[in-house]
């Protein structure tokens, strides 16, 4: 069968950020033309594709955009799902399916899904407002999360003691048990229309305590074989239960007694998979394309152990970005710098990442620390 996407095929992406940018970089090798919609005229994808400016949450804008594409995918979940359903109704392919995006948009729905499908997750209570949270003193220590529109830790509030209750969100959300985890890991899994599934080896994340953003990532995660097997089982079960087509990142906690609990899922390329570009046989971006185009899924095996250092805007600097220490970092072996094309920096803004590959774990960690300390984004 001729693969139609080699010619005159237009893949639409809702969202023009760094994930879209790396997806385009991967699809370019397959002659895929991309069209991207993003509200920001300065979004990272702007120079790499047919770029349209418009609101991702506006029904008409998304329908109009989708009509000029052969297939529509996302790089961000906060999009108009009704418009995507309308496009499916009109005969367009939309992957991940609008129903999956709808479920993921609401952390409350995600939690209910885990419960219904016997997927291990932290205990939780649904709450409608601040006073309902305040009534749950005996449930503490807990984490209060906004149901919708929280991202990069902005919809997450730790409530350790009764003194913290005043920080609760006054909006529909949930309260979940604070997990005293040993590690945070992620497994990225893909599924195509034929139902074939394939996961990437688990990775391990280290979070920035203040910003709630991933600060370092190591691949592979140093966890026992039993934990790896459980994490893979869970990831595969979720994507299969959802009957989802595309790429799904499953963020999980490993507790001190080695139980694996799902934190949340993201149905798209994910920041816990950037390192696959250099460190795995197939990158998460190519795997996403393979899955939504119903092609054979690629081999995900590890070529090298790797680390990611996220390049976040330094605190205290806002304005035109300046990259300090780049030359020193580029002198190291196995270092790959990815800048996201954002002109303006601000504190903790994700400006790029560096992937380091090294077969010696000790040297890998040393290089990651050096990159972290040397490469600074200021103005
Ligand atoms: N129940 C919990 N117990 C302990 N820590 C938690 C819990 N839920 C979340 N966290 C911490 O807060 C971080 C952010 O939470 P979560 O992933 O739900 O939010 P998010 O805003 O969607 O994040 P992101 O967009 O960065 O993935 C987690 O990675 C974890 O470190
Ligand atoms: Mg998260």
JSON list of C-alpha atoms in Angstrom, two decimals, residues 148-366:
[
{"chain": "A", "resi": 148, "resn": "UNK", "atom": "CA", "xyz": [-9.04, 21.65, 35.15]},
{"chain": "A", "resi": 149, "resn": "UNK", "atom": "CA", "xyz": [-6.37, 23.84, 33.63]},
{"chain": "A", "resi": 150, "resn": "UNK", "atom": "CA", "xyz": [-3.56, 23.22, 36.08]},
{"chain": "A", "resi": 151, "resn": "UNK", "atom": "CA", "xyz": [-0.18, 22.49, 34.47]},
{"chain": "A", "resi": 152, "resn": "UNK", "atom": "CA", "xyz": [3.50, 22.68, 35.40]},
{"chain": "A", "resi": 153, "resn": "UNK", "atom": "CA", "xyz": [2.51, 22.38, 39.04]},
{"chain": "A", "resi": 154, "resn": "UNK", "atom": "CA", "xyz": [0.34, 25.51, 38.99]},
{"chain": "A", "resi": 155, "resn": "UNK", "atom": "CA", "xyz": [-2.84, 23.70, 39.94]},
{"chain": "A", "resi": 156, "resn": "UNK", "atom": "CA", "xyz": [-1.20, 21.72, 42.75]},
{"chain": "A", "resi": 157, "resn": "UNK", "atom": "CA", "xyz": [-1.16, 22.75, 46.40]},
{"chain": "A", "resi": 158, "resn": "UNK", "atom": "CA", "xyz": [0.42, 20.69, 49.18]},
{"chain": "A", "resi": 159, "resn": "UNK", "atom": "CA", "xyz": [-1.62, 20.69, 52.38]},
{"chain": "A", "resi": 160, "resn": "UNK", "atom": "CA", "xyz": [0.61, 19.11, 55.00]},
{"chain": "A", "resi": 161, "resn": "UNK", "atom": "CA", "xyz": [-1.04, 20.38, 58.16]},
{"chain": "A", "resi": 162, "resn": "UNK", "atom": "CA", "xyz": [-4.25, 22.20, 59.15]},
{"chain": "A", "resi": 163, "resn": "UNK", "atom": "CA", "xyz": [-2.27, 25.47, 58.95]},
{"chain": "A", "resi": 164, "resn": "UNK", "atom": "CA", "xyz": [-2.04, 25.00, 55.17]},
{"chain": "A", "resi": 165, "resn": "UNK", "atom": "CA", "xyz": [-5.80, 24.69, 54.66]},
{"chain": "A", "resi": 166, "resn": "UNK", "atom": "CA", "xyz": [-6.11, 28.36, 53.81]},
{"chain": "A", "resi": 167, "resn": "UNK", "atom": "CA", "xyz": [-4.06, 27.76, 50.66]},
{"chain": "A", "resi": 168, "resn": "UNK", "atom": "CA", "xyz": [-6.76, 25.45, 49.24]},
{"chain": "A", "resi": 169, "resn": "UNK", "atom": "CA", "xyz": [-8.19, 26.25, 45.80]},
{"chain": "A", "resi": 170, "resn": "UNK", "atom": "CA", "xyz": [-11.69, 27.69, 45.72]},
{"chain": "A", "resi": 171, "resn": "UNK", "atom": "CA", "xyz": [-12.70, 25.71, 42.63]},
{"chain": "A", "resi": 172, "resn": "UNK", "atom": "CA", "xyz": [-13.78, 22.18, 41.67]},
{"chain": "A", "resi": 173, "resn": "UNK", "atom": "CA", "xyz": [-10.91, 19.80, 42.21]},
{"chain": "A", "resi": 174, "resn": "UNK", "atom": "CA", "xyz": [-9.74, 16.97, 44.34]},
{"chain": "A", "resi": 175, "resn": "UNK", "atom": "CA", "xyz": [-7.90, 16.18, 47.46]},
{"chain": "A", "resi": 176, "resn": "UNK", "atom": "CA", "xyz": [-5.53, 13.23, 47.30]},
{"chain": "A", "resi": 177, "resn": "UNK", "atom": "CA", "xyz": [-3.33, 11.62, 49.93]},
{"chain": "A", "resi": 178, "resn": "UNK", "atom": "CA", "xyz": [0.17, 13.06, 50.01]},
{"chain": "A", "resi": 179, "resn": "UNK", "atom": "CA", "xyz": [2.42, 10.20, 48.96]},
{"chain": "A", "resi": 180, "resn": "UNK", "atom": "CA", "xyz": [5.78, 9.94, 50.67]},
{"chain": "A", "resi": 181, "resn": "UNK", "atom": "CA", "xyz": [7.32, 8.55, 47.51]},
{"chain": "A", "resi": 182, "resn": "UNK", "atom": "CA", "xyz": [10.82, 7.22, 46.98]},
{"chain": "A", "resi": 183, "resn": "UNK", "atom": "CA", "xyz": [10.88, 8.07, 43.29]},
{"chain": "A", "resi": 184, "resn": "UNK", "atom": "CA", "xyz": [8.85, 9.58, 40.50]},
{"chain": "A", "resi": 185, "resn": "UNK", "atom": "CA", "xyz": [9.03, 7.62, 37.30]},
{"chain": "A", "resi": 186, "resn": "UNK", "atom": "CA", "xyz": [7.46, 7.80, 33.88]},
{"chain": "A", "resi": 187, "resn": "UNK", "atom": "CA", "xyz": [6.68, 5.22, 31.24]},
{"chain": "A", "resi": 188, "resn": "UNK", "atom": "CA", "xyz": [5.76, 6.39, 27.74]},
{"chain": "A", "resi": 189, "resn": "UNK", "atom": "CA", "xyz": [3.69, 3.94, 25.77]},
{"chain": "A", "resi": 190, "resn": "UNK", "atom": "CA", "xyz": [2.35, 4.06, 22.21]},
{"chain": "A", "resi": 191, "resn": "UNK", "atom": "CA", "xyz": [-0.56, 2.36, 20.50]},
{"chain": "A", "resi": 192, "resn": "UNK", "atom": "CA", "xyz": [-1.49, 2.39, 16.81]},
{"chain": "A", "resi": 193, "resn": "UNK", "atom": "CA", "xyz": [-4.87, 1.77, 15.15]},
{"chain": "A", "resi": 194, "resn": "UNK", "atom": "CA", "xyz": [-4.00, -1.90, 14.69]},
{"chain": "A", "resi": 195, "resn": "UNK", "atom": "CA", "xyz": [-3.85, -2.16, 18.48]},
{"chain": "A", "resi": 196, "resn": "UNK", "atom": "CA", "xyz": [-0.11, -2.76, 18.60]},
{"chain": "A", "resi": 197, "resn": "UNK", "atom": "CA", "xyz": [1.47, -1.31, 21.79]},
{"chain": "A", "resi": 198, "resn": "UNK", "atom": "CA", "xyz": [5.08, -0.56, 22.70]},
{"chain": "A", "resi": 199, "resn": "UNK", "atom": "CA", "xyz": [6.58, 1.16, 25.72]},
{"chain": "A", "resi": 200, "resn": "UNK", "atom": "CA", "xyz": [9.83, 3.01, 26.36]},
{"chain": "A", "resi": 201, "resn": "UNK", "atom": "CA", "xyz": [12.02, 1.95, 29.29]},
{"chain": "A", "resi": 202, "resn": "UNK", "atom": "CA", "xyz": [11.00, 3.71, 32.53]},
{"chain": "A", "resi": 203, "resn": "UNK", "atom": "CA", "xyz": [12.78, 6.95, 33.42]},
{"chain": "A", "resi": 204, "resn": "UNK", "atom": "CA", "xyz": [13.24, 8.69, 36.74]},
{"chain": "A", "resi": 205, "resn": "UNK", "atom": "CA", "xyz": [12.49, 12.35, 37.45]},
{"chain": "A", "resi": 206, "resn": "UNK", "atom": "CA", "xyz": [13.84, 14.74, 40.02]},
{"chain": "A", "resi": 207, "resn": "UNK", "atom": "CA", "xyz": [11.65, 17.78, 40.65]},
{"chain": "A", "resi": 208, "resn": "UNK", "atom": "CA", "xyz": [12.57, 21.34, 41.49]},
{"chain": "A", "resi": 209, "resn": "UNK", "atom": "CA", "xyz": [11.19, 21.84, 45.02]},
{"chain": "A", "resi": 210, "resn": "UNK", "atom": "CA", "xyz": [9.87, 25.38, 44.42]},
{"chain": "A", "resi": 211, "resn": "UNK", "atom": "CA", "xyz": [8.79, 25.42, 40.80]},
{"chain": "A", "resi": 212, "resn": "UNK", "atom": "CA", "xyz": [7.25, 21.88, 40.76]},
{"chain": "A", "resi": 213, "resn": "UNK", "atom": "CA", "xyz": [9.01, 21.38, 37.42]},
{"chain": "A", "resi": 214, "resn": "UNK", "atom": "CA", "xyz": [11.22, 18.47, 36.40]},
{"chain": "A", "resi": 215, "resn": "UNK", "atom": "CA", "xyz": [14.78, 19.51, 37.09]},
{"chain": "A", "resi": 216, "resn": "UNK", "atom": "CA", "xyz": [16.72, 16.39, 36.08]},
{"chain": "A", "resi": 217, "resn": "UNK", "atom": "CA", "xyz": [15.71, 13.19, 34.44]},
{"chain": "A", "resi": 218, "resn": "UNK", "atom": "CA", "xyz": [17.65, 9.93, 34.29]},
{"chain": "A", "resi": 219, "resn": "UNK", "atom": "CA", "xyz": [17.15, 7.09, 31.88]},
{"chain": "A", "resi": 220, "resn": "UNK", "atom": "CA", "xyz": [16.86, 4.26, 32.70]},
{"chain": "A", "resi": 221, "resn": "UNK", "atom": "CA", "xyz": [15.27, 4.63, 36.13]},
{"chain": "A", "resi": 222, "resn": "UNK", "atom": "CA", "xyz": [17.22, 2.78, 38.82]},
{"chain": "A", "resi": 223, "resn": "UNK", "atom": "CA", "xyz": [14.37, 0.65, 40.12]},
{"chain": "A", "resi": 224, "resn": "UNK", "atom": "CA", "xyz": [14.00, -3.07, 40.64]},
{"chain": "A", "resi": 225, "resn": "UNK", "atom": "CA", "xyz": [12.87, -5.42, 37.86]},
{"chain": "A", "resi": 226, "resn": "UNK", "atom": "CA", "xyz": [9.63, -6.00, 39.73]},
{"chain": "A", "resi": 227, "resn": "UNK", "atom": "CA", "xyz": [8.86, -2.26, 39.82]},
{"chain": "A", "resi": 228, "resn": "UNK", "atom": "CA", "xyz": [9.74, -1.93, 36.12]},
{"chain": "A", "resi": 229, "resn": "UNK", "atom": "CA", "xyz": [7.40, -4.79, 35.27]},
{"chain": "A", "resi": 230, "resn": "UNK", "atom": "CA", "xyz": [4.57, -3.30, 37.34]},
{"chain": "A", "resi": 231, "resn": "UNK", "atom": "CA", "xyz": [5.02, 0.17, 35.80]},
{"chain": "A", "resi": 232, "resn": "UNK", "atom": "CA", "xyz": [4.97, -1.32, 32.29]},
{"chain": "A", "resi": 233, "resn": "UNK", "atom": "CA", "xyz": [1.92, -3.40, 33.09]},
{"chain": "A", "resi": 234, "resn": "UNK", "atom": "CA", "xyz": [0.06, -0.31, 34.31]},
{"chain": "A", "resi": 235, "resn": "UNK", "atom": "CA", "xyz": [1.06, 1.85, 31.31]},
{"chain": "A", "resi": 236, "resn": "UNK", "atom": "CA", "xyz": [-0.02, -0.82, 28.86]},
{"chain": "A", "resi": 237, "resn": "UNK", "atom": "CA", "xyz": [-3.29, -1.39, 30.70]},
{"chain": "A", "resi": 238, "resn": "UNK", "atom": "CA", "xyz": [-4.16, 2.32, 30.66]},
{"chain": "A", "resi": 239, "resn": "UNK", "atom": "CA", "xyz": [-3.57, 2.83, 26.93]},
{"chain": "A", "resi": 240, "resn": "UNK", "atom": "CA", "xyz": [-5.42, -0.40, 26.13]},
{"chain": "A", "resi": 241, "resn": "UNK", "atom": "CA", "xyz": [-8.37, 0.39, 28.42]},
{"chain": "A", "resi": 242, "resn": "UNK", "atom": "CA", "xyz": [-8.60, 3.83, 26.80]},
{"chain": "A", "resi": 243, "resn": "UNK", "atom": "CA", "xyz": [-8.32, 2.24, 23.32]},
{"chain": "A", "resi": 244, "resn": "UNK", "atom": "CA", "xyz": [-6.19, 5.26, 22.64]},
{"chain": "A", "resi": 245, "resn": "UNK", "atom": "CA", "xyz": [-4.22, 5.83, 19.45]},
{"chain": "A", "resi": 246, "resn": "UNK", "atom": "CA", "xyz": [-1.05, 7.88, 19.91]},
{"chain": "A", "resi": 247, "resn": "UNK", "atom": "CA", "xyz": [1.55, 8.36, 22.58]},
{"chain": "A", "resi": 248, "resn": "UNK", "atom": "CA", "xyz": [0.71, 8.32, 26.28]},
{"chain": "A", "resi": 249, "resn": "UNK", "atom": "CA", "xyz": [3.02, 9.35, 29.11]},
{"chain": "A", "resi": 250, "resn": "UNK", "atom": "CA", "xyz": [2.17, 7.77, 32.46]},
{"chain": "A", "resi": 251, "resn": "UNK", "atom": "CA", "xyz": [3.63, 9.59, 35.48]},
{"chain": "A", "resi": 252, "resn": "UNK", "atom": "CA", "xyz": [3.91, 7.33, 38.53]},
{"chain": "A", "resi": 253, "resn": "UNK", "atom": "CA", "xyz": [5.12, 7.31, 42.11]},
{"chain": "A", "resi": 254, "resn": "UNK", "atom": "CA", "xyz": [7.16, 4.46, 43.56]},
{"chain": "A", "resi": 255, "resn": "UNK", "atom": "CA", "xyz": [6.47, 4.38, 47.28]},
{"chain": "A", "resi": 256, "resn": "UNK", "atom": "CA", "xyz": [8.99, 3.35, 49.93]},
{"chain": "A", "resi": 257, "resn": "UNK", "atom": "CA", "xyz": [7.42, -0.11, 50.09]},
{"chain": "A", "resi": 258, "resn": "UNK", "atom": "CA", "xyz": [7.82, -0.38, 46.28]},
{"chain": "A", "resi": 259, "resn": "UNK", "atom": "CA", "xyz": [4.18, 0.07, 45.34]},
{"chain": "A", "resi": 260, "resn": "UNK", "atom": "CA", "xyz": [3.56, 1.80, 42.02]},
{"chain": "A", "resi": 261, "resn": "UNK", "atom": "CA", "xyz": [0.79, 4.45, 41.95]},
{"chain": "A", "resi": 262, "resn": "UNK", "atom": "CA", "xyz": [-0.34, 6.45, 38.91]},
{"chain": "A", "resi": 263, "resn": "UNK", "atom": "CA", "xyz": [-0.10, 10.21, 39.39]},
{"chain": "A", "resi": 264, "resn": "UNK", "atom": "CA", "xyz": [-1.36, 11.46, 36.04]},
{"chain": "A", "resi": 265, "resn": "UNK", "atom": "CA", "xyz": [-1.30, 10.79, 32.32]},
{"chain": "A", "resi": 266, "resn": "UNK", "atom": "CA", "xyz": [-0.61, 12.93, 29.26]},
{"chain": "A", "resi": 267, "resn": "UNK", "atom": "CA", "xyz": [-1.75, 11.73, 25.80]},
{"chain": "A", "resi": 268, "resn": "UNK", "atom": "CA", "xyz": [1.08, 13.27, 23.76]},
{"chain": "A", "resi": 269, "resn": "UNK", "atom": "CA", "xyz": [4.87, 13.54, 23.60]},
{"chain": "A", "resi": 270, "resn": "UNK", "atom": "CA", "xyz": [6.09, 14.39, 27.08]},
{"chain": "A", "resi": 271, "resn": "UNK", "atom": "CA", "xyz": [8.95, 16.13, 28.82]},
{"chain": "A", "resi": 272, "resn": "UNK", "atom": "CA", "xyz": [10.00, 12.79, 30.30]},
{"chain": "A", "resi": 273, "resn": "UNK", "atom": "CA", "xyz": [10.82, 11.56, 26.79]},
{"chain": "A", "resi": 274, "resn": "UNK", "atom": "CA", "xyz": [13.02, 14.23, 25.20]},
{"chain": "A", "resi": 275, "resn": "UNK", "atom": "CA", "xyz": [16.13, 12.08, 25.78]},
{"chain": "A", "resi": 276, "resn": "UNK", "atom": "CA", "xyz": [14.76, 9.39, 23.43]},
{"chain": "A", "resi": 277, "resn": "UNK", "atom": "CA", "xyz": [15.88, 11.60, 20.51]},
{"chain": "A", "resi": 278, "resn": "UNK", "atom": "CA", "xyz": [19.52, 10.70, 21.17]},
{"chain": "A", "resi": 279, "resn": "UNK", "atom": "CA", "xyz": [19.39, 7.86, 23.68]},
{"chain": "A", "resi": 280, "resn": "UNK", "atom": "CA", "xyz": [16.86, 5.36, 22.26]},
{"chain": "A", "resi": 281, "resn": "UNK", "atom": "CA", "xyz": [16.59, 3.63, 18.89]},
{"chain": "A", "resi": 282, "resn": "UNK", "atom": "CA", "xyz": [13.29, 5.39, 18.15]},
{"chain": "A", "resi": 283, "resn": "UNK", "atom": "CA", "xyz": [12.43, 8.80, 19.58]},
{"chain": "A", "resi": 284, "resn": "UNK", "atom": "CA", "xyz": [9.11, 9.49, 21.29]},
{"chain": "A", "resi": 285, "resn": "UNK", "atom": "CA", "xyz": [8.34, 11.97, 18.50]},
{"chain": "A", "resi": 286, "resn": "UNK", "atom": "CA", "xyz": [8.83, 9.42, 15.76]},
{"chain": "A", "resi": 287, "resn": "UNK", "atom": "CA", "xyz": [6.86, 6.91, 17.80]},
{"chain": "A", "resi": 288, "resn": "UNK", "atom": "CA", "xyz": [4.00, 9.36, 18.10]},
{"chain": "A", "resi": 289, "resn": "UNK", "atom": "CA", "xyz": [3.98, 9.77, 14.30]},
{"chain": "A", "resi": 290, "resn": "UNK", "atom": "CA", "xyz": [4.17, 6.01, 13.77]},
{"chain": "A", "resi": 291, "resn": "UNK", "atom": "CA", "xyz": [1.23, 5.45, 16.09]},
{"chain": "A", "resi": 292, "resn": "UNK", "atom": "CA", "xyz": [-1.11, 8.11, 14.68]},
{"chain": "A", "resi": 293, "resn": "UNK", "atom": "CA", "xyz": [-0.24, 7.14, 11.07]},
{"chain": "A", "resi": 294, "resn": "UNK", "atom": "CA", "xyz": [-0.88, 3.46, 11.92]},
{"chain": "A", "resi": 295, "resn": "UNK", "atom": "CA", "xyz": [2.65, 2.38, 11.03]},
{"chain": "A", "resi": 296, "resn": "UNK", "atom": "CA", "xyz": [4.66, -0.37, 12.72]},
{"chain": "A", "resi": 297, "resn": "UNK", "atom": "CA", "xyz": [5.84, 0.96, 16.09]},
{"chain": "A", "resi": 298, "resn": "UNK", "atom": "CA", "xyz": [9.58, 1.48, 16.42]},
{"chain": "A", "resi": 299, "resn": "UNK", "atom": "CA", "xyz": [12.11, -0.30, 18.60]},
{"chain": "A", "resi": 300, "resn": "UNK", "atom": "CA", "xyz": [12.32, 1.65, 21.86]},
{"chain": "A", "resi": 301, "resn": "UNK", "atom": "CA", "xyz": [15.45, 0.07, 23.29]},
{"chain": "A", "resi": 302, "resn": "UNK", "atom": "CA", "xyz": [18.04, 2.14, 25.04]},
{"chain": "A", "resi": 303, "resn": "UNK", "atom": "CA", "xyz": [21.18, 2.96, 23.08]},
{"chain": "A", "resi": 304, "resn": "UNK", "atom": "CA", "xyz": [22.86, 4.79, 26.01]},
{"chain": "A", "resi": 305, "resn": "UNK", "atom": "CA", "xyz": [21.98, 5.78, 29.55]},
{"chain": "A", "resi": 306, "resn": "UNK", "atom": "CA", "xyz": [21.11, 9.47, 29.51]},
{"chain": "A", "resi": 307, "resn": "UNK", "atom": "CA", "xyz": [20.12, 12.48, 31.55]},
{"chain": "A", "resi": 308, "resn": "UNK", "atom": "CA", "xyz": [18.08, 15.56, 30.76]},
{"chain": "A", "resi": 309, "resn": "UNK", "atom": "CA", "xyz": [18.77, 18.92, 32.31]},
{"chain": "A", "resi": 310, "resn": "UNK", "atom": "CA", "xyz": [15.90, 21.32, 31.78]},
{"chain": "A", "resi": 311, "resn": "UNK", "atom": "CA", "xyz": [16.92, 24.86, 30.95]},
{"chain": "A", "resi": 312, "resn": "UNK", "atom": "CA", "xyz": [14.63, 27.09, 32.96]},
{"chain": "A", "resi": 313, "resn": "UNK", "atom": "CA", "xyz": [14.78, 30.88, 32.98]},
{"chain": "A", "resi": 314, "resn": "UNK", "atom": "CA", "xyz": [16.84, 32.06, 35.97]},
{"chain": "A", "resi": 315, "resn": "UNK", "atom": "CA", "xyz": [15.00, 33.69, 38.82]},
{"chain": "A", "resi": 316, "resn": "UNK", "atom": "CA", "xyz": [15.18, 37.47, 38.74]},
{"chain": "A", "resi": 317, "resn": "UNK", "atom": "CA", "xyz": [15.44, 37.80, 34.94]},
{"chain": "A", "resi": 318, "resn": "UNK", "atom": "CA", "xyz": [12.65, 38.69, 32.52]},
{"chain": "A", "resi": 319, "resn": "UNK", "atom": "CA", "xyz": [13.18, 39.84, 28.95]},
{"chain": "A", "resi": 320, "resn": "UNK", "atom": "CA", "xyz": [15.26, 39.01, 25.85]},
{"chain": "A", "resi": 321, "resn": "UNK", "atom": "CA", "xyz": [16.99, 35.69, 26.59]},
{"chain": "A", "resi": 322, "resn": "UNK", "atom": "CA", "xyz": [20.77, 35.34, 26.79]},
{"chain": "A", "resi": 323, "resn": "UNK", "atom": "CA", "xyz": [22.41, 31.88, 27.01]},
{"chain": "A", "resi": 324, "resn": "UNK", "atom": "CA", "xyz": [25.47, 31.91, 29.28]},
{"chain": "A", "resi": 325, "resn": "UNK", "atom": "CA", "xyz": [27.97, 29.06, 29.40]},
{"chain": "A", "resi": 326, "resn": "UNK", "atom": "CA", "xyz": [26.91, 27.44, 26.12]},
{"chain": "A", "resi": 327, "resn": "UNK", "atom": "CA", "xyz": [30.45, 27.02, 24.77]},
{"chain": "A", "resi": 328, "resn": "UNK", "atom": "CA", "xyz": [31.72, 25.34, 27.91]},
{"chain": "A", "resi": 329, "resn": "UNK", "atom": "CA", "xyz": [28.84, 22.91, 27.85]},
{"chain": "A", "resi": 330, "resn": "UNK", "atom": "CA", "xyz": [29.34, 22.11, 24.16]},
{"chain": "A", "resi": 331, "resn": "UNK", "atom": "CA", "xyz": [32.96, 21.05, 24.87]},
{"chain": "A", "resi": 332, "resn": "UNK", "atom": "CA", "xyz": [31.68, 18.01, 26.81]},
{"chain": "A", "resi": 333, "resn": "UNK", "atom": "CA", "xyz": [31.29, 14.69, 25.03]},
{"chain": "A", "resi": 334, "resn": "UNK", "atom": "CA", "xyz": [27.77, 13.37, 24.60]},
{"chain": "A", "resi": 335, "resn": "UNK", "atom": "CA", "xyz": [26.02, 16.69, 25.15]},
{"chain": "A", "resi": 336, "resn": "UNK", "atom": "CA", "xyz": [23.08, 17.72, 22.98]},
{"chain": "A", "resi": 337, "resn": "UNK", "atom": "CA", "xyz": [21.63, 21.18, 23.43]},
{"chain": "A", "resi": 338, "resn": "UNK", "atom": "CA", "xyz": [18.02, 21.85, 22.40]},
{"chain": "A", "resi": 339, "resn": "UNK", "atom": "CA", "xyz": [16.82, 25.44, 22.54]},
{"chain": "A", "resi": 340, "resn": "UNK", "atom": "CA", "xyz": [13.13, 26.03, 22.01]},
{"chain": "A", "resi": 341, "resn": "UNK", "atom": "CA", "xyz": [13.25, 29.27, 20.04]},
{"chain": "A", "resi": 342, "resn": "UNK", "atom": "CA", "xyz": [11.63, 31.39, 22.76]},
{"chain": "A", "resi": 343, "resn": "UNK", "atom": "CA", "xyz": [12.78, 34.99, 22.51]},
{"chain": "A", "resi": 344, "resn": "UNK", "atom": "CA", "xyz": [11.74, 36.04, 25.99]},
{"chain": "A", "resi": 345, "resn": "UNK", "atom": "CA", "xyz": [12.79, 34.47, 29.25]},
{"chain": "A", "resi": 346, "resn": "UNK", "atom": "CA", "xyz": [11.13, 34.70, 32.66]},
{"chain": "A", "resi": 347, "resn": "UNK", "atom": "CA", "xyz": [11.71, 32.87, 35.96]},
{"chain": "A", "resi": 348, "resn": "UNK", "atom": "CA", "xyz": [11.31, 29.09, 35.54]},
{"chain": "A", "resi": 349, "resn": "UNK", "atom": "CA", "xyz": [10.12, 29.35, 31.91]},
{"chain": "A", "resi": 350, "resn": "UNK", "atom": "CA", "xyz": [11.10, 26.21, 29.98]},
{"chain": "A", "resi": 351, "resn": "UNK", "atom": "CA", "xyz": [13.60, 27.62, 27.47]},
{"chain": "A", "resi": 352, "resn": "UNK", "atom": "CA", "xyz": [15.27, 24.40, 26.33]},
{"chain": "A", "resi": 353, "resn": "UNK", "atom": "CA", "xyz": [16.85, 21.19, 27.54]},
{"chain": "A", "resi": 354, "resn": "UNK", "atom": "CA", "xyz": [20.19, 19.43, 27.34]},
{"chain": "A", "resi": 355, "resn": "UNK", "atom": "CA", "xyz": [20.42, 15.70, 26.85]},
{"chain": "A", "resi": 356, "resn": "UNK", "atom": "CA", "xyz": [23.62, 14.03, 27.99]},
{"chain": "A", "resi": 357, "resn": "UNK", "atom": "CA", "xyz": [24.44, 10.49, 26.93]},
{"chain": "A", "resi": 358, "resn": "UNK", "atom": "CA", "xyz": [27.17, 8.53, 28.69]},
{"chain": "A", "resi": 359, "resn": "UNK", "atom": "CA", "xyz": [27.61, 4.80, 29.26]},
{"chain": "A", "resi": 360, "resn": "UNK", "atom": "CA", "xyz": [29.24, 5.50, 32.62]},
{"chain": "A", "resi": 361, "resn": "UNK", "atom": "CA", "xyz": [26.50, 6.48, 35.10]},
{"chain": "A", "resi": 362, "resn": "UNK", "atom": "CA", "xyz": [28.90, 8.27, 37.44]},
{"chain": "A", "resi": 363, "resn": "UNK", "atom": "CA", "xyz": [30.26, 10.44, 34.66]},
{"chain": "A", "resi": 364, "resn": "UNK", "atom": "CA", "xyz": [26.69, 11.01, 33.35]},
{"chain": "A", "resi": 365, "resn": "UNK", "atom": "CA", "xyz": [25.59, 12.44, 36.69]},
{"chain": "A", "resi": 366, "resn": "UNK", "atom": "CA", "xyz": [28.73, 14.56, 36.94]}
]
